[in-house]
Short mmCIF file of C-alpha atoms and ligand atoms in Angstrom, two decimals:
data_model
loop_
_atom_site.label_atom_id
_atom_site.label_comp_id
_atom_site.label_asym_id
_atom_site.label_seq_id
_atom_site.Cartn_x
_atom_site.Cartn_y
_atom_site.Cartn_z
CA MET A 1 119.49 83.98 68.22
CA GLU A 2 121.30 81.30 66.17
CA ILE A 3 124.70 80.32 67.47
CA ASN A 4 126.96 78.09 65.46
CA LEU A 5 129.41 77.00 68.14
CA SER A 6 131.34 74.65 65.89
CA THR A 7 132.52 77.43 63.59
CA LYS A 8 132.84 80.18 66.17
CA LEU A 9 134.41 78.94 69.36
CA LYS A 10 136.30 75.89 70.53
CA GLU A 11 135.50 74.21 73.82
CA ASN A 12 138.84 75.23 75.23
CA ASP A 13 137.94 78.92 74.75
CA LEU A 14 137.09 80.63 78.05
CA PHE A 15 134.01 82.19 76.44
CA TYR A 16 132.65 78.89 75.03
CA LYS A 17 130.24 78.43 77.94
CA CYS A 18 128.84 81.95 77.43
CA TYR A 19 127.97 81.29 73.80
CA ALA A 20 126.65 77.82 74.66
CA PHE A 21 124.31 79.25 77.31
CA THR A 22 121.02 79.73 75.46
CA ARG A 23 118.45 78.69 78.09
CA ALA A 24 117.51 82.29 78.97
CA ASP A 25 117.09 83.15 75.25
CA GLU A 26 114.78 80.16 74.80
CA VAL A 27 112.59 81.17 77.75
CA LYS A 28 112.50 84.76 76.41
CA ARG A 29 111.43 83.49 72.98
CA MET A 30 108.57 81.63 74.68
CA GLY A 31 107.53 84.93 76.32
CA LEU A 32 107.98 83.44 79.80
CA TYR A 33 111.18 85.11 81.03
CA PRO A 34 110.55 86.38 84.58
CA TYR A 35 113.82 88.25 85.23
CA PHE A 36 115.31 91.72 84.64
CA HIS A 37 111.98 93.43 83.88
CA PRO A 38 112.60 97.18 84.07
CA ILE A 39 110.37 99.05 86.50
CA GLU A 40 109.41 102.47 85.15
CA GLU A 41 107.84 103.91 88.32
CA ASN A 42 107.74 102.64 91.88
CA GLU A 43 105.26 103.68 94.57
CA GLY A 44 105.96 100.60 96.74
CA PRO A 45 102.97 98.24 96.59
CA VAL A 46 102.24 99.26 93.01
CA VAL A 47 104.86 99.62 90.25
CA GLN A 48 104.70 100.44 86.57
CA ILE A 49 106.14 97.95 84.07
CA ASP A 50 105.64 98.18 80.27
CA GLY A 51 103.27 101.11 80.91
CA ARG A 52 101.01 98.96 83.13
CA LYS A 53 100.33 99.33 86.87
CA ILE A 54 101.24 96.08 88.60
CA ILE A 55 100.95 95.01 92.24
CA MET A 56 104.39 94.29 93.65
CA ALA A 57 104.40 91.11 95.72
CA GLY A 58 108.08 90.29 95.48
CA SER A 59 109.99 93.22 96.89
CA ASN A 60 112.13 93.28 100.05
CA ASN A 61 110.98 96.84 100.73
CA TYR A 62 109.43 95.44 103.90
CA LEU A 63 108.18 98.62 105.53
CA GLY A 64 107.56 100.34 102.19
CA LEU A 65 109.98 103.09 103.16
CA THR A 66 111.57 103.63 99.73
CA ALA A 67 108.48 105.74 98.97
CA HIS A 68 108.22 107.47 102.37
CA PRO A 69 108.40 111.28 102.05
CA LYS A 70 110.75 111.63 105.04
CA VAL A 71 113.16 109.05 103.63
CA LYS A 72 113.16 110.65 100.18
CA GLU A 73 113.63 114.12 101.64
CA ALA A 74 116.56 112.96 103.80
CA ALA A 75 118.28 111.48 100.72
CA ILE A 76 117.74 114.67 98.70
CA LYS A 77 119.07 116.87 101.50
CA ALA A 78 122.13 114.66 101.89
CA ILE A 79 122.89 115.01 98.18
CA GLN A 80 122.57 118.77 98.48
CA LYS A 81 124.94 118.84 101.45
CA TYR A 82 127.52 116.17 100.59
CA GLY A 83 127.09 115.55 96.84
CA THR A 84 126.27 112.29 95.12
CA GLY A 85 129.17 110.08 96.17
CA CYS A 86 132.04 109.74 98.65
CA SER A 87 134.77 108.97 96.09
CA GLY A 88 136.88 107.16 98.64
CA SER A 89 136.92 104.29 101.11
CA ARG A 90 135.96 104.67 104.76
CA TYR A 91 139.64 104.16 105.56
CA LEU A 92 140.79 107.21 103.65
CA THR A 93 138.67 110.09 102.37
CA GLY A 94 135.25 108.42 102.37
CA THR A 95 134.10 108.77 105.99
CA LEU A 96 131.27 111.27 106.56
CA ASP A 97 129.76 112.31 109.87
CA LEU A 98 126.65 110.53 108.49
CA HIS A 99 128.50 107.17 108.48
CA ILE A 100 129.50 107.59 112.11
CA GLN A 101 125.99 108.65 113.15
CA LEU A 102 124.45 105.69 111.37
CA GLU A 103 126.94 103.25 112.94
CA GLU A 104 126.26 104.61 116.41
CA ARG A 105 122.49 104.53 115.92
CA LEU A 106 122.49 100.97 114.57
CA ALA A 107 124.71 99.66 117.39
CA LYS A 108 122.38 101.25 119.95
CA PHE A 109 119.24 100.01 118.18
CA LEU A 110 120.45 96.41 118.16
CA ASN A 111 122.15 96.54 121.61
CA TYR A 112 125.71 95.98 120.43
CA GLU A 113 128.88 97.83 121.40
CA ALA A 114 129.75 98.89 117.87
CA CYS A 115 128.80 98.77 114.21
CA LEU A 116 130.66 99.04 110.89
CA LEU A 117 129.12 100.00 107.55
CA PHE A 118 130.00 98.33 104.24
CA SER A 119 128.87 99.32 100.74
CA THR A 120 126.45 96.39 100.36
CA GLY A 121 125.20 93.48 102.44
CA PHE A 122 126.94 91.07 100.06
CA GLN A 123 130.21 92.86 100.70
CA THR A 124 129.57 92.78 104.46
CA ASN A 125 129.45 88.98 104.48
CA LEU A 126 132.48 88.77 102.20
CA GLY A 127 134.42 91.24 104.32
CA VAL A 128 133.47 89.99 107.78
CA ILE A 129 133.84 86.25 107.21
CA SER A 130 137.05 86.33 105.17
CA THR A 131 138.72 88.80 107.53
CA LEU A 132 137.86 86.99 110.76
CA VAL A 133 138.29 83.41 109.55
CA GLN A 134 141.96 83.07 108.67
CA LYS A 135 144.46 80.34 107.80
CA GLY A 136 143.81 77.27 109.98
CA ASP A 137 140.45 78.62 111.30
CA TYR A 138 137.08 77.00 110.55
CA VAL A 139 133.84 78.50 109.24
CA ILE A 140 130.74 76.34 109.56
CA SER A 141 127.70 77.41 107.54
CA ASP A 142 124.06 76.26 107.21
CA LYS A 143 123.58 74.59 103.80
CA GLU A 144 120.80 77.04 102.87
CA ASN A 145 122.65 80.22 103.81
CA HIS A 146 122.58 83.15 101.40
CA ALA A 147 125.01 83.22 98.47
CA SER A 148 126.94 86.12 100.02
CA ILE A 149 127.73 83.98 103.08
CA VAL A 150 128.88 81.16 100.81
CA ALA A 151 131.04 83.68 98.90
CA GLY A 152 132.56 84.89 102.20
CA CYS A 153 133.29 81.30 103.26
CA LEU A 154 134.89 80.51 99.89
CA LEU A 155 137.04 83.62 100.15
CA ALA A 156 138.15 82.48 103.63
CA LYS A 157 138.89 79.04 102.15
CA GLY A 158 141.02 80.70 99.47
CA GLY A 159 143.05 82.11 102.39
CA TYR A 160 143.53 78.51 103.65
CA ALA A 161 140.73 78.42 106.23
CA GLU A 162 138.46 75.35 106.38
CA PHE A 163 134.87 75.72 105.10
CA LEU A 164 132.36 73.15 106.38
CA ARG A 165 128.59 72.98 106.13
CA TYR A 166 125.82 71.45 108.25
CA ARG A 167 122.39 70.27 107.08
CA HIS A 168 119.81 73.05 106.98
CA SER A 169 118.70 73.99 110.53
CA ASP A 170 119.84 70.55 111.74
CA PHE A 171 121.60 71.24 115.02
CA GLU A 172 122.48 67.61 115.63
CA ASP A 173 124.41 67.83 112.40
CA LEU A 174 126.01 71.09 113.55
CA ASP A 175 127.02 69.32 116.78
CA ARG A 176 128.45 66.44 114.74
CA VAL A 177 130.51 68.82 112.57
CA LEU A 178 131.80 70.84 115.53
CA SER A 179 132.60 67.74 117.60
CA SER A 180 134.76 66.41 114.77
CA LEU A 181 137.08 69.45 114.89
CA PRO A 182 140.21 69.82 116.99
CA GLU A 183 139.38 71.57 120.29
CA ASP A 184 141.96 74.29 119.98
CA VAL A 185 141.00 75.71 116.54
CA ASN A 186 139.11 78.99 116.03
CA LYS A 187 135.57 78.57 114.73
CA LEU A 188 132.77 80.74 113.34
CA VAL A 189 129.22 79.40 112.85
CA VAL A 190 127.17 81.41 110.32
CA THR A 191 123.43 81.31 109.77
CA ASP A 192 120.72 83.34 108.10
CA GLY A 193 118.34 84.77 110.73
CA VAL A 194 115.46 84.55 108.26
CA PHE A 195 116.33 82.25 105.35
CA SER A 196 116.02 84.25 102.18
CA VAL A 197 114.31 81.62 100.01
CA THR A 198 111.91 79.93 102.42
CA GLY A 199 111.47 82.79 104.91
CA GLU A 200 111.97 80.42 107.86
CA VAL A 201 113.27 81.93 111.10
CA VAL A 202 116.33 80.12 112.45
CA GLU A 203 115.93 78.53 115.88
CA LEU A 204 118.76 80.48 117.41
CA PRO A 205 118.86 79.25 121.08
CA PRO A 206 119.95 75.63 120.33
CA LEU A 207 122.44 76.88 117.73
CA LEU A 208 123.98 79.27 120.29
CA GLU A 209 124.11 76.55 122.92
CA ILE A 210 126.00 74.19 120.63
CA ALA A 211 128.34 76.94 119.46
CA LYS A 212 129.11 77.77 123.10
CA LYS A 213 129.79 74.11 123.91
CA TYR A 214 132.53 74.06 121.25
CA ASN A 215 133.78 77.59 121.86
CA ALA A 216 132.66 78.80 118.43
CA ARG A 217 131.66 82.39 117.62
CA VAL A 218 128.34 83.08 115.84
CA LEU A 219 127.39 85.42 112.98
CA VAL A 220 123.70 85.91 112.12
CA ASP A 221 122.61 87.40 108.78
CA ASP A 222 119.54 89.51 109.51
CA ALA A 223 118.95 90.88 105.99
CA HIS A 224 115.33 89.63 106.03
CA ALA A 225 114.83 89.93 109.79
CA ILE A 226 115.36 93.57 110.74
CA GLY A 227 112.12 95.51 110.51
CA VAL A 228 110.31 92.18 110.23
CA ILE A 229 110.68 90.00 113.35
CA GLY A 230 111.45 90.56 117.01
CA PRO A 231 110.19 93.33 119.29
CA GLY A 232 110.30 96.64 117.40
CA GLY A 233 111.62 94.79 114.34
CA LYS A 234 115.03 94.31 115.98
CA GLY A 235 115.66 90.99 114.28
CA THR A 236 116.53 87.42 115.14
CA ALA A 237 118.61 87.76 118.32
CA HIS A 238 115.93 89.98 119.87
CA TYR A 239 113.15 87.68 118.62
CA TRP A 240 114.75 84.87 120.66
CA ASN A 241 115.84 87.22 123.43
CA CYS A 242 119.45 86.15 123.17
CA VAL A 243 121.28 89.17 121.85
CA GLU A 244 124.00 88.89 124.51
CA ASP A 245 125.02 85.46 123.22
CA THR A 246 124.89 86.40 119.54
CA ASP A 247 128.43 87.59 118.82
CA LEU A 248 127.78 89.31 115.50
CA THR A 249 124.69 90.40 113.58
CA MET A 250 124.95 91.71 110.03
CA SER A 251 122.27 93.16 107.79
CA THR A 252 121.64 95.25 104.71
CA PHE A 253 120.10 98.60 103.82
CA SER A 254 118.58 97.12 100.65
CA LYS A 255 115.43 95.85 102.38
CA THR A 256 113.81 97.47 105.44
CA PHE A 257 116.25 100.39 105.36
CA ALA A 258 115.15 101.50 101.88
CA ALA A 259 118.65 102.22 100.54
CA LEU A 260 121.88 100.45 99.58
CA GLY A 261 124.62 99.33 101.95
CA GLY A 262 125.34 96.82 104.67
CA PHE A 263 126.58 96.66 108.25
CA VAL A 264 127.81 94.39 110.99
CA CYS A 265 127.29 94.87 114.73
CA GLY A 266 129.48 93.28 117.40
CA PRO A 267 132.04 93.92 120.14
CA GLU A 268 133.98 97.18 119.73
CA ARG A 269 137.34 95.38 119.50
CA VAL A 270 136.08 93.12 116.72
CA VAL A 271 134.59 96.01 114.76
CA ASN A 272 137.85 97.93 115.22
CA TYR A 273 139.82 94.95 113.86
CA LEU A 274 137.53 94.65 110.83
CA LYS A 275 137.84 98.38 110.21
CA HIS A 276 141.62 98.08 109.98
CA HIS A 277 141.92 94.71 108.23
CA SER A 278 138.95 94.07 105.94
CA PRO A 279 139.86 94.66 102.27
CA ALA A 280 136.12 95.12 101.60
CA ILE A 281 136.30 98.28 103.75
CA ILE A 282 139.77 99.49 102.91
CA PHE A 283 139.64 99.04 99.13
CA SER A 284 136.03 99.94 98.34
CA ALA A 285 134.20 103.28 98.36
CA SER A 286 131.91 103.99 101.29
CA PRO A 287 128.09 104.04 101.07
CA THR A 288 126.75 107.17 99.37
CA PRO A 289 125.45 110.15 101.37
CA ALA A 290 121.93 109.56 99.99
CA SER A 291 121.99 105.91 101.08
CA CYS A 292 123.20 106.75 104.60
CA ALA A 293 120.68 109.54 105.05
CA ALA A 294 117.85 107.34 103.75
CA ALA A 295 118.86 104.51 106.10
CA LEU A 296 119.03 106.94 109.05
CA ALA A 297 115.55 108.28 108.22
CA ALA A 298 114.27 104.71 107.86
CA LEU A 299 115.74 103.86 111.28
CA ASP A 300 113.98 106.92 112.78
CA ILE A 301 110.68 105.68 111.35
CA LEU A 302 111.30 102.10 112.51
CA GLU A 303 111.93 103.37 116.05
CA GLU A 304 109.04 105.81 116.06
CA CYS A 305 106.43 103.60 114.38
CA PRO A 306 106.62 99.99 115.66
CA GLU A 307 103.05 99.65 114.34
CA LEU A 308 104.54 99.32 110.84
CA VAL A 309 106.23 96.07 111.88
CA GLU A 310 102.90 94.87 113.29
CA LYS A 311 101.08 95.80 110.05
CA LEU A 312 103.68 93.90 108.02
CA ARG A 313 103.18 90.82 110.21
CA LYS A 314 99.39 91.07 109.82
CA ASN A 315 99.73 91.37 106.04
CA ALA A 316 102.00 88.32 105.80
CA ASP A 317 99.71 86.32 108.15
CA LYS A 318 96.68 87.24 106.04
CA MET A 319 98.45 85.99 102.91
CA ARG A 320 99.62 82.74 104.54
CA LYS A 321 96.03 82.02 105.57
CA GLY A 322 94.66 83.18 102.22
CA PHE A 323 96.93 80.90 100.17
CA LYS A 324 96.26 77.91 102.44
CA ASP A 325 92.50 78.47 102.32
CA LEU A 326 92.73 78.45 98.52
CA GLY A 327 94.52 75.09 98.67
CA PHE A 328 98.08 76.19 97.84
CA ASN A 329 101.09 74.51 99.33
CA ILE A 330 103.17 77.17 101.10
CA VAL A 331 106.26 77.17 103.31
CA GLU A 332 105.11 78.07 106.84
CA ASN A 333 107.14 80.68 108.67
CA GLU A 334 106.78 83.88 110.69
CA SER A 335 108.50 86.29 108.35
CA ALA A 336 107.31 88.54 105.51
CA ILE A 337 108.28 85.96 102.85
CA VAL A 338 105.48 83.61 101.76
CA PRO A 339 106.71 80.98 99.27
CA VAL A 340 103.97 79.33 97.20
CA ILE A 341 105.11 75.98 95.75
CA VAL A 342 104.09 75.35 92.14
CA GLY A 343 106.26 72.34 91.16
CA ASP A 344 108.45 72.02 88.08
CA VAL A 345 110.36 74.74 86.25
CA GLU A 346 108.08 74.91 83.19
CA LYS A 347 105.02 75.34 85.37
CA ALA A 348 106.82 78.01 87.37
CA PHE A 349 107.60 80.07 84.27
CA ILE A 350 104.01 79.76 82.99
CA PHE A 351 102.57 80.52 86.42
CA TRP A 352 104.79 83.59 86.73
CA ARG A 353 103.77 84.87 83.29
CA LYS A 354 100.08 84.45 83.98
CA LEU A 355 100.41 86.31 87.28
CA PHE A 356 102.27 89.08 85.48
CA ASP A 357 99.66 89.32 82.73
CA ASN A 358 96.99 89.58 85.42
CA GLY A 359 98.81 92.44 87.17
CA VAL A 360 100.81 90.74 89.94
CA PHE A 361 104.63 90.69 90.14
CA VAL A 362 106.36 87.98 92.20
CA ASN A 363 109.73 86.21 92.13
CA ALA A 364 110.00 82.87 90.32
CA PHE A 365 112.56 80.70 92.14
CA ILE A 366 113.70 77.60 90.27
CA PRO A 367 116.40 74.90 90.76
CA PRO A 368 119.28 75.05 91.63
CA GLY A 369 118.07 77.87 93.93
CA VAL A 370 115.38 75.47 95.24
CA PRO A 371 115.20 71.62 95.27
CA PRO A 372 113.90 69.85 92.11
CA ASN A 373 110.10 70.09 91.74
CA MET A 374 109.98 72.74 94.44
CA SER A 375 109.91 75.72 92.09
CA MET A 376 108.07 78.49 93.82
CA MET A 377 106.44 81.85 93.47
CA ARG A 378 108.32 83.57 96.28
CA THR A 379 105.96 86.28 97.44
CA SER A 380 106.91 88.92 99.99
CA TYR A 381 104.94 91.69 101.65
CA MET A 382 105.17 95.29 102.76
CA ALA A 383 103.62 97.22 105.62
CA THR A 384 102.20 99.52 102.93
CA HIS A 385 100.19 96.81 101.15
CA GLU A 386 96.51 97.54 101.75
CA ASP A 387 93.77 94.90 101.90
CA GLU A 388 92.74 95.72 98.32
CA HIS A 389 96.25 94.83 97.08
CA LEU A 390 96.36 91.60 99.09
CA GLU A 391 92.90 90.53 97.99
CA LYS A 392 93.76 91.16 94.36
CA ILE A 393 96.93 89.04 94.72
CA LEU A 394 94.88 86.16 96.18
CA GLU A 395 92.22 86.51 93.48
CA VAL A 396 94.84 86.32 90.71
CA PHE A 397 96.64 83.37 92.35
CA ALA A 398 93.32 81.55 92.66
CA LYS A 399 92.54 82.12 88.97
CA VAL A 400 96.00 81.02 87.76
CA GLY A 401 96.22 78.14 90.26
CA LYS A 402 92.95 76.71 88.92
CA GLU A 403 93.95 77.24 85.27
CA LEU A 404 97.19 75.30 85.82
CA GLY A 405 95.59 72.59 87.95
CA ILE A 406 97.65 73.44 91.03
CA ILE A 407 94.62 74.02 93.25
C1 PLP B 501 120.24 86.88 103.45
C2 PLP B 501 120.92 87.95 102.65
N1 PLP B 501 122.13 88.36 103.01
C3 PLP B 501 122.79 89.31 102.34
C4 PLP B 501 122.22 89.92 101.24
C5 PLP B 501 122.99 90.94 100.47
O1 PLP B 501 122.52 92.21 100.70
P1 PLP B 501 122.72 93.40 99.63
O2 PLP B 501 121.52 93.43 98.77
O3 PLP B 501 122.86 94.61 100.48
O4 PLP B 501 123.98 93.10 98.90
C6 PLP B 501 120.94 89.55 100.85
C7 PLP B 501 120.29 90.24 99.70
O5 PLP B 501 119.82 89.67 98.77
C8 PLP B 501 120.27 88.52 101.56
O6 PLP B 501 119.06 88.11 101.17
#
């Protein structure tokens, strides 16, 4: 696409930057564009793209439950009973008995007093952080936290709260930041439970200890942790056995729970406050009946079949070992995310394309999402990947890694 900026738009036009942004078009022209590929069919570990069957090694469908017959059936039945949407916010006409059931089940599952559903996980972080952290309060966030946490912190800042950050998983730095604040201000420390890019599990006990020392509350984002780590897949606070000290845990239905939506668990009084004050609840339609029913069915399966969590762990462990044995540089962790470092951006796009052509779909992560020269093939696994899928992924990585001189 040829764009003549000089004749079309002036730099002081709001849209100038949109017309000047041609990087994605260039990568598309080179045939290397790794994003927005439409999936035509999805069985979980195998998807169809451009008429070809491809092994999916980049989904967050951790237990593979989007394809589970019980989950699908629950969603279909919910549509038959309640229709396709709620057409209102939880506050007004959008509360179903399904929402209440799901909130009660999630609170019980994670050992909290109460739970509140939001329409997405992104919206949960926006709604929780900006509603709790008000004018004059402080929110302190890990530098590698998910974009939705950053968005929540910025929204709080727009309401005249203070937004500070500490170096990634550096609790001395967290201590330094907290010790520099006035003693009598309200504080919230926010961290990913499993960091979404690197898959590392946060070391929660020292974080909680420091937060307690400075009288700060703690919110953990367990989007990539529930169904993945901790006994029975109960996430980060359970993994470290410190749920009683973890004030709030939020998560999403878009990963293990095989649907769309988000939730936060915490003390009943806090959940009640959020329910009556969070614009993200009051002014946004509630999660659809199909999503709630699918998430409830997924929770049933998670509770009834802890062996799925074990299978997921085994699959991810097998891949970590497999990549290392082949000579790849990976980020070590205990989650279902296995990042394989390939280097610069160009190499990442070529690597991605070659994997795709050889029947493997992963996520290409490039700067600014990752540090310079740390572009990665972010792979992630499902409990429903079989050995044949995993071996094929390793075989293709080995072939492409050798071709590009990475191993
Ligand atoms: C760590 C983390 N938090 C929150 C979210 C947002 O969840 P959702 O997809 O439900 O908006 C995501 C999803 O990408 C995530 O990775």
